[in-house]
Short mmCIF file of C-alpha atoms and ligand atoms in Angstrom, two decimals:
data_model
loop_
_atom_site.label_atom_id
_atom_site.label_comp_id
_atom_site.label_asym_id
_atom_site.label_seq_id
_atom_site.Cartn_x
_atom_site.Cartn_y
_atom_site.Cartn_z
CA MET W 17 67.96 -94.53 109.82
CA PRO W 18 66.00 -93.70 106.69
CA PRO W 19 66.07 -96.40 104.00
CA THR W 20 68.88 -95.97 101.48
CA ILE W 21 67.94 -95.09 97.91
CA LYS W 22 70.16 -96.98 95.49
CA SER W 23 71.72 -95.27 92.45
CA PRO W 24 71.48 -96.89 89.00
CA ALA W 25 75.01 -98.30 89.39
CA GLU W 26 74.18 -99.66 92.84
CA ILE W 27 70.97 -101.20 91.51
CA GLU W 28 72.97 -102.98 88.83
CA ALA W 29 75.30 -104.39 91.51
CA MET W 30 72.24 -105.53 93.50
CA ARG W 31 70.85 -107.25 90.41
CA VAL W 32 74.04 -109.29 90.13
CA ALA W 33 74.15 -110.30 93.82
CA CYS W 34 70.45 -111.17 93.83
CA ARG W 35 70.63 -113.29 90.69
CA LEU W 36 73.57 -115.19 92.17
CA ALA W 37 71.61 -115.90 95.37
CA ALA W 38 68.74 -117.30 93.28
CA GLU W 39 71.17 -119.41 91.28
CA VAL W 40 72.39 -121.09 94.47
CA LEU W 41 68.81 -122.32 94.96
CA ASP W 42 68.73 -123.57 91.36
CA PHE W 43 71.99 -125.40 92.00
CA ILE W 44 70.90 -127.05 95.25
CA ALA W 45 67.36 -128.04 94.18
CA PRO W 46 68.24 -131.49 92.75
CA HIS W 47 70.12 -132.38 95.96
CA VAL W 48 67.10 -131.88 98.23
CA SER W 49 65.83 -135.44 98.57
CA PRO W 50 65.19 -138.10 101.23
CA GLY W 51 68.40 -139.24 102.96
CA VAL W 52 70.43 -136.04 102.62
CA THR W 53 71.55 -134.18 105.74
CA THR W 54 71.04 -130.45 106.08
CA GLU W 55 74.77 -130.00 106.74
CA HIS W 56 75.53 -131.67 103.39
CA LEU W 57 73.24 -129.13 101.66
CA ASP W 58 75.11 -126.38 103.55
CA LYS W 59 78.50 -127.68 102.41
CA LEU W 60 77.40 -127.95 98.77
CA CYS W 61 75.98 -124.41 98.83
CA HIS W 62 79.02 -123.01 100.64
CA ASP W 63 81.43 -124.45 98.10
CA TYR W 64 79.27 -123.30 95.17
CA MET W 65 79.05 -119.73 96.49
CA VAL W 66 82.76 -119.49 97.31
CA ASP W 67 84.44 -121.57 94.59
CA VAL W 68 82.06 -121.21 91.62
CA GLN W 69 80.41 -117.82 92.14
CA GLY W 70 83.18 -115.96 93.97
CA CYS W 71 80.67 -114.88 96.62
CA ILE W 72 80.77 -114.64 100.41
CA PRO W 73 77.97 -116.55 102.21
CA ALA W 74 76.49 -113.73 104.31
CA PRO W 75 75.13 -115.91 107.16
CA LEU W 76 78.54 -117.43 108.05
CA HIS W 77 79.66 -115.80 111.34
CA TYR W 78 76.88 -113.22 111.03
CA ALA W 79 76.36 -111.85 114.55
CA PRO W 80 73.64 -109.24 115.02
CA LYS W 81 73.43 -107.67 118.49
CA GLY W 82 72.33 -110.22 121.08
CA TYR W 83 73.13 -113.25 118.90
CA ALA W 84 76.07 -115.65 118.87
CA PRO W 85 77.79 -115.78 115.46
CA TYR W 86 75.75 -117.91 113.04
CA PRO W 87 77.83 -121.06 112.43
CA LYS W 88 76.81 -122.06 108.89
CA SER W 89 76.47 -120.62 105.38
CA ILE W 90 72.74 -121.16 104.74
CA CYS W 91 69.57 -121.60 106.80
CA THR W 92 67.64 -124.89 106.60
CA SER W 93 64.25 -124.78 108.33
CA VAL W 94 62.35 -128.09 108.35
CA ASN W 95 58.62 -128.66 108.99
CA HIS W 96 57.66 -126.77 112.18
CA GLN W 97 60.89 -124.74 112.07
CA VAL W 98 59.92 -121.22 111.04
CA CYS W 99 63.29 -119.74 110.10
CA HIS W 100 67.04 -119.64 110.90
CA GLY W 101 67.33 -123.42 111.20
CA ILE W 102 71.02 -124.35 111.54
CA PRO W 103 72.26 -127.08 109.17
CA GLY W 104 73.42 -130.19 111.03
CA PRO W 105 73.30 -134.02 111.03
CA ARG W 106 69.49 -134.11 110.62
CA VAL W 107 68.53 -136.38 107.74
CA LEU W 108 65.70 -135.16 105.52
CA LYS W 109 62.98 -137.78 105.15
CA ASN W 110 60.15 -138.41 102.73
CA GLY W 111 57.28 -136.00 103.45
CA ASP W 112 59.35 -133.20 104.99
CA ILE W 113 59.10 -129.63 103.76
CA VAL W 114 62.22 -127.49 104.07
CA ASN W 115 63.04 -123.83 103.49
CA LEU W 116 66.52 -123.08 102.18
CA ASP W 117 67.49 -119.44 102.72
CA ILE W 118 70.47 -118.10 100.80
CA THR W 119 72.19 -114.76 101.19
CA VAL W 120 75.31 -113.97 99.18
CA ILE W 121 77.63 -110.98 99.20
CA LYS W 122 79.05 -110.08 95.79
CA ASP W 123 81.31 -107.03 95.41
CA GLY W 124 79.98 -105.76 98.76
CA TRP W 125 76.28 -106.12 97.85
CA HIS W 126 73.77 -108.56 99.38
CA GLY W 127 71.16 -110.72 97.63
CA ASP W 128 68.69 -112.64 99.84
CA THR W 129 66.16 -115.26 98.74
CA SER W 130 64.54 -118.46 99.97
CA ARG W 131 62.28 -121.18 98.62
CA MET W 132 60.34 -124.13 100.03
CA PHE W 133 61.28 -127.61 98.84
CA HIS W 134 59.28 -130.83 99.01
CA VAL W 135 61.28 -133.81 100.22
CA GLY W 136 59.78 -136.77 98.36
CA GLU W 137 55.99 -136.58 98.63
CA PRO W 138 54.70 -134.31 101.43
CA SER W 139 51.08 -134.44 102.60
CA ILE W 140 48.40 -132.43 100.82
CA ALA W 141 48.25 -130.16 103.89
CA ALA W 142 51.99 -129.46 103.73
CA ARG W 143 51.91 -128.77 100.00
CA ARG W 144 48.94 -126.45 100.37
CA LEU W 145 50.77 -124.46 103.07
CA CYS W 146 53.81 -124.04 100.79
CA GLU W 147 51.61 -122.95 97.89
CA VAL W 148 49.52 -120.46 99.85
CA THR W 149 52.68 -118.99 101.39
CA TYR W 150 54.10 -118.55 97.87
CA GLU W 151 50.90 -116.73 96.91
CA CYS W 152 51.25 -114.57 100.03
CA MET W 153 54.75 -113.52 99.00
CA TRP W 154 53.56 -112.64 95.48
CA ARG W 155 50.56 -110.71 96.80
CA GLY W 156 53.01 -108.71 98.87
CA ILE W 157 55.25 -108.13 95.84
CA LEU W 158 52.30 -106.93 93.73
CA ALA W 159 51.42 -104.39 96.44
CA VAL W 160 54.77 -102.62 95.88
CA ARG W 161 54.64 -99.37 93.89
CA PRO W 162 56.17 -95.89 94.27
CA GLY W 163 53.86 -93.74 96.37
CA GLY W 164 52.41 -96.83 98.04
CA HIS W 165 53.08 -97.75 101.64
CA LEU W 166 54.77 -100.58 103.51
CA GLY W 167 51.41 -101.31 105.15
CA ASP W 168 49.98 -102.24 101.73
CA ILE W 169 52.43 -105.16 101.58
CA GLY W 170 51.65 -106.48 105.05
CA ALA W 171 47.90 -106.14 104.52
CA ALA W 172 47.99 -108.08 101.24
CA ILE W 173 49.93 -110.92 102.86
CA GLN W 174 47.90 -111.09 106.07
CA THR W 175 44.57 -111.05 104.25
CA HIS W 176 45.51 -113.96 102.01
CA ALA W 177 47.05 -116.02 104.84
CA GLU W 178 44.13 -115.60 107.20
CA ARG W 179 41.53 -116.19 104.47
CA ASN W 180 43.17 -119.61 104.08
CA GLY W 181 43.02 -120.33 107.80
CA TYR W 182 46.71 -119.68 108.46
CA SER W 183 48.54 -117.23 110.73
CA VAL W 184 51.35 -114.73 110.12
CA VAL W 185 54.50 -114.73 112.26
CA ARG W 186 54.96 -111.23 113.76
CA GLU W 187 58.41 -111.36 115.36
CA PHE W 188 60.41 -111.52 112.11
CA CYS W 189 59.97 -109.40 109.03
CA GLY W 190 61.41 -108.45 105.68
CA HIS W 191 64.12 -105.81 105.62
CA GLY W 192 65.96 -103.25 103.57
CA ILE W 193 69.08 -104.73 102.00
CA GLY W 194 72.12 -103.45 100.16
CA ARG W 195 75.65 -102.99 101.44
CA ARG W 196 74.25 -104.28 104.74
CA PHE W 197 72.39 -107.57 105.22
CA HIS W 198 69.61 -106.02 107.29
CA GLU W 199 68.85 -102.34 106.71
CA ASP W 200 65.82 -100.18 107.33
CA PRO W 201 62.97 -100.36 106.67
CA GLN W 202 61.34 -103.28 108.45
CA VAL W 203 58.85 -104.92 106.13
CA LEU W 204 56.05 -106.35 108.27
CA HIS W 205 54.01 -109.20 106.84
CA TYR W 206 50.78 -107.98 108.48
CA GLY W 207 49.15 -104.59 108.75
CA ARG W 208 46.76 -102.11 107.17
CA PRO W 209 46.83 -100.50 103.71
CA GLY W 210 48.05 -96.91 103.53
CA THR W 211 49.99 -97.11 106.82
CA LEU W 212 53.74 -96.97 107.60
CA ASP W 213 56.55 -95.63 105.39
CA LYS W 214 55.96 -94.44 101.84
CA LEU W 215 57.77 -96.31 99.06
CA PHE W 216 60.21 -94.51 96.75
CA PRO W 217 61.96 -95.65 93.57
CA GLY W 218 65.42 -97.02 94.35
CA MET W 219 64.47 -98.71 97.62
CA THR W 220 65.51 -102.38 97.84
CA PHE W 221 64.06 -104.71 100.44
CA THR W 222 62.98 -108.29 101.01
CA ILE W 223 59.49 -109.72 101.31
CA GLU W 224 59.68 -113.01 103.21
CA PRO W 225 56.44 -114.04 104.90
CA MET W 226 56.55 -116.81 107.50
CA ILE W 227 53.12 -118.46 107.57
CA ASN W 228 52.03 -121.04 110.14
CA ALA W 229 49.38 -123.70 109.61
CA GLY W 230 48.37 -123.28 113.26
CA ARG W 231 48.81 -120.46 115.76
CA ARG W 232 51.20 -117.60 115.10
CA GLU W 233 53.23 -117.91 118.33
CA ILE W 234 56.85 -118.99 118.05
CA ARG W 235 59.76 -119.82 120.31
CA GLU W 236 63.54 -119.95 119.95
CA LEU W 237 65.45 -123.21 120.46
CA GLY W 238 68.42 -123.52 122.83
CA ASP W 239 70.85 -123.08 119.92
CA GLY W 240 70.02 -119.37 120.03
CA TRP W 241 68.91 -119.24 116.39
CA THR W 242 66.33 -121.80 115.31
CA ILE W 243 62.76 -120.51 115.50
CA VAL W 244 59.89 -123.03 115.76
CA THR W 245 56.12 -122.83 116.08
CA LYS W 246 54.99 -123.07 119.71
CA ASP W 247 52.16 -125.44 118.79
CA HIS W 248 54.44 -127.55 116.54
CA SER W 249 52.29 -126.77 113.50
CA LEU W 250 53.98 -126.65 110.10
CA SER W 251 55.46 -123.35 108.93
CA ALA W 252 56.49 -122.16 105.46
CA GLN W 253 58.42 -119.19 104.07
CA TRP W 254 59.40 -117.79 100.68
CA GLU W 255 61.63 -114.76 100.12
CA HIS W 256 62.46 -112.44 97.25
CA THR W 257 64.53 -109.26 97.21
CA VAL W 258 62.70 -106.51 95.29
CA LEU W 259 63.39 -103.02 93.92
CA VAL W 260 60.83 -100.21 93.89
CA THR W 261 60.91 -98.85 90.33
CA GLU W 262 59.45 -95.66 88.81
CA THR W 263 56.39 -97.64 87.71
CA GLY W 264 56.07 -100.52 90.17
CA VAL W 265 58.35 -103.31 91.28
CA GLU W 266 61.21 -105.40 89.94
CA VAL W 267 61.94 -108.79 91.51
CA LEU W 268 65.73 -109.02 91.74
CA THR W 269 66.16 -112.61 92.98
CA LEU W 270 65.04 -114.35 89.79
CA SER W 271 66.96 -117.06 87.98
CA ALA W 272 66.49 -119.56 85.17
CA GLN W 273 64.82 -122.13 87.41
CA ALA W 274 62.98 -119.88 89.83
CA PRO W 275 59.39 -121.13 90.11
CA PRO W 276 57.04 -119.07 87.93
CA PRO W 277 54.78 -116.53 89.64
CA PRO W 278 51.25 -117.79 90.42
CA ALA W 279 48.71 -117.24 87.61
CA PHE W 280 47.15 -114.18 89.29
CA ALA W 281 50.59 -112.55 89.48
CA GLN W 282 51.43 -113.36 85.87
CA GLU W 283 48.17 -111.73 84.80
CA ALA W 284 48.83 -108.64 86.92
CA ILE W 285 52.36 -108.34 85.54
CA ALA W 286 51.16 -108.70 81.93
CA ALA W 287 48.45 -106.08 82.48
CA ARG W 288 51.03 -103.62 83.82
CA SER W 289 53.67 -104.02 81.13
CA PRO W 290 53.64 -101.54 78.20
CA ALA W 291 53.23 -104.42 75.74
CA ALA W 292 49.73 -104.95 77.13
CA SER W 293 48.54 -101.63 75.68
CA PRO W 294 49.31 -101.70 71.96
CA ALA W 295 50.39 -98.43 70.38
CA PRO W 296 47.47 -96.51 68.79
N1 MF3 H 305 68.41 -114.83 105.40
C1 MF3 H 305 67.69 -114.47 106.61
C2 MF3 H 305 66.78 -113.34 106.21
O1 MF3 H 305 66.05 -113.53 105.30
C3 MF3 H 305 68.59 -114.08 107.71
C4 MF3 H 305 69.42 -115.19 108.19
S1 MF3 H 305 70.45 -114.61 109.43
C5 MF3 H 305 71.39 -115.98 109.74
O2 MF3 H 305 66.79 -112.25 106.69
F1 MF3 H 305 72.38 -115.57 110.44
F2 MF3 H 305 70.62 -116.86 110.35
F3 MF3 H 305 71.79 -116.48 108.61
CO1 CO H 306 65.90 -111.64 104.39
CO1 CO H 307 66.86 -114.76 103.75
#
């Protein structure tokens, strides 16, 4: 199916859902510390989404073809877990890194975002992986513009990951999003500039690179969901939902406490904005 182009009213509804998803991450951040279980984080997020925000947690009972229904409301992927980690009795310990992935449904519209969290004081290697992966996501975001191509996004991410000695997971990708959780197009996190679908204003999709410190190969655990690195190397992921605008890109999953873009992204954003070119 061709990607859906959202109308101005639909874009406004997406902005609301996406901001709410980001605000769940703001809410849960202070709870991510040594000694907490991932199922406790899930319960706190579930209750916040349902009782405070009036949202539906999209992962709960989500069952794409070939998968058993997902049993929890968020994904918690720790250390060498790449994505789709199922919250459970695991206790987070000092030095862990964990991705919390939140998808809400508000008024029928989805917002999808994830961040990495440090549990206590992770190693320099773990922190560097989280930071470079964040830069990879932002390099992908900055590659988005109308008339550009999906391949521009993947190329920007892959180049930065591999220059830092890391590898890009191939089996999972970003995705169109809107009334459905996962829509076309697929947004690969590797590739070549100028290839794949052209980008049009009104498209909404996620950019969510999964970057491994070691080899790119992955495997699925017996729970049917959790993805881990085959070589047990650390893996990190960040995710934003974005809109292709008439002039470039709008990041929809921002919130008061979202981490600021890296310096190179702030400079690129400032250079693009009309305020950067004073009126004659
Ligand atoms: N939020 C994930 C994504 O970014 C999908 C999770 S599916 C679930 O696409 F069922 F595991 F929640
Ligand atoms: Co997603
Ligand atoms: Co997600």
